[in-house]
Amino acid sequence: MDHPDARCTREHKDHSLLPRVKPFGVDISSLDTVFIGFPIWWHEEPAIIRSFLTTYHDQLKGKTLYPFCSSYSSPVSEADASLTKEFPDLNWKVGLRLPGSQAEIRKWIEQ
């Protein structure tokens, strides 16, 4: 059973709760492709990913974004759907749930 005071539970129930993102020293403007990795929480990306996308939204426009996740059982398709719903103007590619085989990962990257 999930604890109602757990951070992941609170952030799942209230999408306005976004943790702050510290600057990470990468010039996103010089990139064409960005891989965004995260664990699946409640069948979706954690709030820190939404914080990152909100903070760097303008810099991510026009970039190709590849989401990938770790999860024991949740498919990445649910996170794909929530990311494209919340950030429809970003260029999302279909995500990948890890662990994938080396062949699956190569095929995903080359799509």
PDB file of C-alpha atoms in Angstrom:
ATOM      1  CA  MET A   1       0.000   0.000   0.000  1.00  0.00           C
ATOM      2  CA  ASP A   2       1.297   3.447  -0.867  1.00  0.00           C
ATOM      3  CA  HIS A   3       1.626   5.940   1.940  1.00  0.00           C
ATOM      4  CA  PRO A   4      -0.526   9.067   1.332  1.00  0.00           C
ATOM      5  CA  ASP A   5       2.304  11.335   2.522  1.00  0.00           C
ATOM      6  CA  ALA A   6       4.930   9.822   0.222  1.00  0.00           C
ATOM      7  CA  ARG A   7       6.345  12.341  -2.241  1.00  0.00           C
ATOM      8  CA  CYS A   8       5.483  10.203  -5.275  1.00  0.00           C
ATOM      9  CA  THR A   9       1.875   9.850  -4.064  1.00  0.00           C
ATOM     10  CA  ARG A  10       1.458  13.596  -3.447  1.00  0.00           C
ATOM     11  CA  GLU A  11       3.022  14.509  -6.799  1.00  0.00           C
ATOM     12  CA  HIS A  12       0.857  11.965  -8.616  1.00  0.00           C
ATOM     13  CA  LYS A  13      -2.325  13.389  -7.118  1.00  0.00           C
ATOM     14  CA  ASP A  14      -1.335  17.027  -7.632  1.00  0.00           C
ATOM     15  CA  HIS A  15       0.582  17.735 -10.852  1.00  0.00           C
ATOM     16  CA  SER A  16       1.153  21.322  -9.727  1.00  0.00           C
ATOM     17  CA  LEU A  17       3.681  20.044  -7.144  1.00  0.00           C
ATOM     18  CA  LEU A  18       6.922  20.375  -9.054  1.00  0.00           C
ATOM     19  CA  PRO A  19      10.351  20.140  -7.419  1.00  0.00           C
ATOM     20  CA  ARG A  20      12.938  22.707  -8.478  1.00  0.00           C
ATOM     21  CA  VAL A  21      15.548  21.736 -11.032  1.00  0.00           C
ATOM     22  CA  LYS A  22      19.144  22.752 -10.379  1.00  0.00           C
ATOM     23  CA  PRO A  23      21.068  24.022 -13.417  1.00  0.00           C
ATOM     24  CA  PHE A  24      23.168  21.174 -14.764  1.00  0.00           C
ATOM     25  CA  GLY A  25      25.701  22.976 -16.928  1.00  0.00           C
ATOM     26  CA  VAL A  26      24.736  21.599 -20.348  1.00  0.00           C
ATOM     27  CA  ASP A  27      24.026  23.955 -23.230  1.00  0.00           C
ATOM     28  CA  ILE A  28      20.824  22.404 -24.584  1.00  0.00           C
ATOM     29  CA  SER A  29      20.825  24.787 -27.546  1.00  0.00           C
ATOM     30  CA  SER A  30      23.801  22.898 -29.006  1.00  0.00           C
ATOM     31  CA  LEU A  31      21.915  19.576 -29.005  1.00  0.00           C
ATOM     32  CA  ASP A  32      19.659  18.093 -31.673  1.00  0.00           C
ATOM     33  CA  THR A  33      18.575  15.025 -29.696  1.00  0.00           C
ATOM     34  CA  VAL A  34      17.865  14.631 -25.985  1.00  0.00           C
ATOM     35  CA  PHE A  35      17.358  11.305 -24.191  1.00  0.00           C
ATOM     36  CA  ILE A  36      15.223  11.704 -21.070  1.00  0.00           C
ATOM     37  CA  GLY A  37      15.361   8.814 -18.613  1.00  0.00           C
ATOM     38  CA  PHE A  38      13.295   8.197 -15.491  1.00  0.00           C
ATOM     39  CA  PRO A  39      11.675   5.523 -13.335  1.00  0.00           C
ATOM     40  CA  ILE A  40       7.940   5.003 -13.779  1.00  0.00           C
ATOM     41  CA  TRP A  41       5.930   6.233 -10.776  1.00  0.00           C
ATOM     42  CA  TRP A  42       2.198   5.590 -10.786  1.00  0.00           C
ATOM     43  CA  HIS A  43       2.342   4.649 -14.486  1.00  0.00           C
ATOM     44  CA  GLU A  44       3.844   8.016 -15.424  1.00  0.00           C
ATOM     45  CA  GLU A  45       7.019  10.071 -15.307  1.00  0.00           C
ATOM     46  CA  PRO A  46       7.968  11.516 -11.909  1.00  0.00           C
ATOM     47  CA  ALA A  47       7.340  15.191 -11.202  1.00  0.00           C
ATOM     48  CA  ILE A  48      11.033  16.087 -11.542  1.00  0.00           C
ATOM     49  CA  ILE A  49      10.773  15.214 -15.245  1.00  0.00           C
ATOM     50  CA  ARG A  50       7.821  17.592 -15.627  1.00  0.00           C
ATOM     51  CA  SER A  51       9.900  20.211 -13.747  1.00  0.00           C
ATOM     52  CA  PHE A  52      12.797  19.697 -16.155  1.00  0.00           C
ATOM     53  CA  LEU A  53      10.504  19.940 -19.189  1.00  0.00           C
ATOM     54  CA  THR A  54       8.820  23.071 -17.821  1.00  0.00           C
ATOM     55  CA  THR A  55      12.120  24.737 -16.873  1.00  0.00           C
ATOM     56  CA  TYR A  56      13.825  23.982 -20.201  1.00  0.00           C
ATOM     57  CA  HIS A  57      10.707  23.963 -22.390  1.00  0.00           C
ATOM     58  CA  ASP A  58      11.726  26.764 -24.739  1.00  0.00           C
ATOM     59  CA  GLN A  59      15.209  25.310 -25.171  1.00  0.00           C
ATOM     60  CA  LEU A  60      13.762  21.861 -25.952  1.00  0.00           C
ATOM     61  CA  LYS A  61      11.510  23.079 -28.765  1.00  0.00           C
ATOM     62  CA  GLY A  62      12.747  21.767 -32.090  1.00  0.00           C
ATOM     63  CA  LYS A  63      14.826  19.022 -30.437  1.00  0.00           C
ATOM     64  CA  THR A  64      14.080  15.326 -30.881  1.00  0.00           C
ATOM     65  CA  LEU A  65      13.193  13.848 -27.478  1.00  0.00           C
ATOM     66  CA  TYR A  66      13.515  10.152 -26.669  1.00  0.00           C
ATOM     67  CA  PRO A  67      11.974   9.141 -23.329  1.00  0.00           C
ATOM     68  CA  PHE A  68      13.160   5.947 -21.683  1.00  0.00           C
ATOM     69  CA  CYS A  69      12.221   4.467 -18.351  1.00  0.00           C
ATOM     70  CA  SER A  70      12.851   1.748 -15.854  1.00  0.00           C
ATOM     71  CA  SER A  71       9.909  -0.192 -14.516  1.00  0.00           C
ATOM     72  CA  TYR A  72       9.225  -3.679 -13.296  1.00  0.00           C
ATOM     73  CA  SER A  73       5.821  -3.898 -14.961  1.00  0.00           C
ATOM     74  CA  SER A  74       4.443  -0.535 -16.141  1.00  0.00           C
ATOM     75  CA  PRO A  75       4.711   0.069 -19.875  1.00  0.00           C
ATOM     76  CA  VAL A  76       6.381   3.231 -21.148  1.00  0.00           C
ATOM     77  CA  SER A  77       3.314   3.905 -23.324  1.00  0.00           C
ATOM     78  CA  GLU A  78       1.480   5.492 -20.375  1.00  0.00           C
ATOM     79  CA  ALA A  79       4.363   7.904 -19.766  1.00  0.00           C
ATOM     80  CA  ASP A  80       4.545   8.557 -23.529  1.00  0.00           C
ATOM     81  CA  ALA A  81       0.869   9.536 -23.436  1.00  0.00           C
ATOM     82  CA  SER A  82       1.200  11.833 -20.416  1.00  0.00           C
ATOM     83  CA  LEU A  83       4.331  13.541 -21.794  1.00  0.00           C
ATOM     84  CA  THR A  84       2.748  14.246 -25.165  1.00  0.00           C
ATOM     85  CA  LYS A  85      -0.461  15.428 -23.464  1.00  0.00           C
ATOM     86  CA  GLU A  86       1.358  17.833 -21.097  1.00  0.00           C
ATOM     87  CA  PHE A  87       3.967  18.983 -23.637  1.00  0.00           C
ATOM     88  CA  PRO A  88       2.316  18.534 -27.058  1.00  0.00           C
ATOM     89  CA  ASP A  89       4.525  21.073 -28.823  1.00  0.00           C
ATOM     90  CA  LEU A  90       7.717  19.102 -28.163  1.00  0.00           C
ATOM     91  CA  ASN A  91       8.992  16.540 -30.681  1.00  0.00           C
ATOM     92  CA  TRP A  92       8.519  13.220 -28.863  1.00  0.00           C
ATOM     93  CA  LYS A  93       9.603   9.852 -30.198  1.00  0.00           C
ATOM     94  CA  VAL A  94       8.170   6.587 -28.905  1.00  0.00           C
ATOM     95  CA  GLY A  95       9.723   5.691 -25.559  1.00  0.00           C
ATOM     96  CA  LEU A  96      11.500   2.539 -24.465  1.00  0.00           C
ATOM     97  CA  ARG A  97      11.226   0.631 -21.195  1.00  0.00           C
ATOM     98  CA  LEU A  98      14.487  -0.821 -19.932  1.00  0.00           C
ATOM     99  CA  PRO A  99      15.915  -3.329 -19.653  1.00  0.00           C
ATOM    100  CA  GLY A 100      15.730  -3.959 -23.337  1.00  0.00           C
ATOM    101  CA  SER A 101      17.965  -6.182 -25.348  1.00  0.00           C
ATOM    102  CA  GLN A 102      20.887  -4.576 -27.130  1.00  0.00           C
ATOM    103  CA  ALA A 103      19.058  -5.166 -30.431  1.00  0.00           C
ATOM    104  CA  GLU A 104      15.867  -3.504 -29.099  1.00  0.00           C
ATOM    105  CA  ILE A 105      17.815  -0.477 -27.891  1.00  0.00           C
ATOM    106  CA  ARG A 106      19.692  -0.131 -31.202  1.00  0.00           C
ATOM    107  CA  LYS A 107      16.424  -0.386 -33.192  1.00  0.00           C
ATOM    108  CA  TRP A 108      14.816   2.230 -30.907  1.00  0.00           C
ATOM    109  CA  ILE A 109      17.711   4.663 -31.342  1.00  0.00           C
ATOM    110  CA  GLU A 110      17.781   4.178 -35.116  1.00  0.00           C
ATOM    111  CA  GLN A 111      14.031   4.713 -35.622  1.00  0.00           C
TER     112      GLN A 111
END
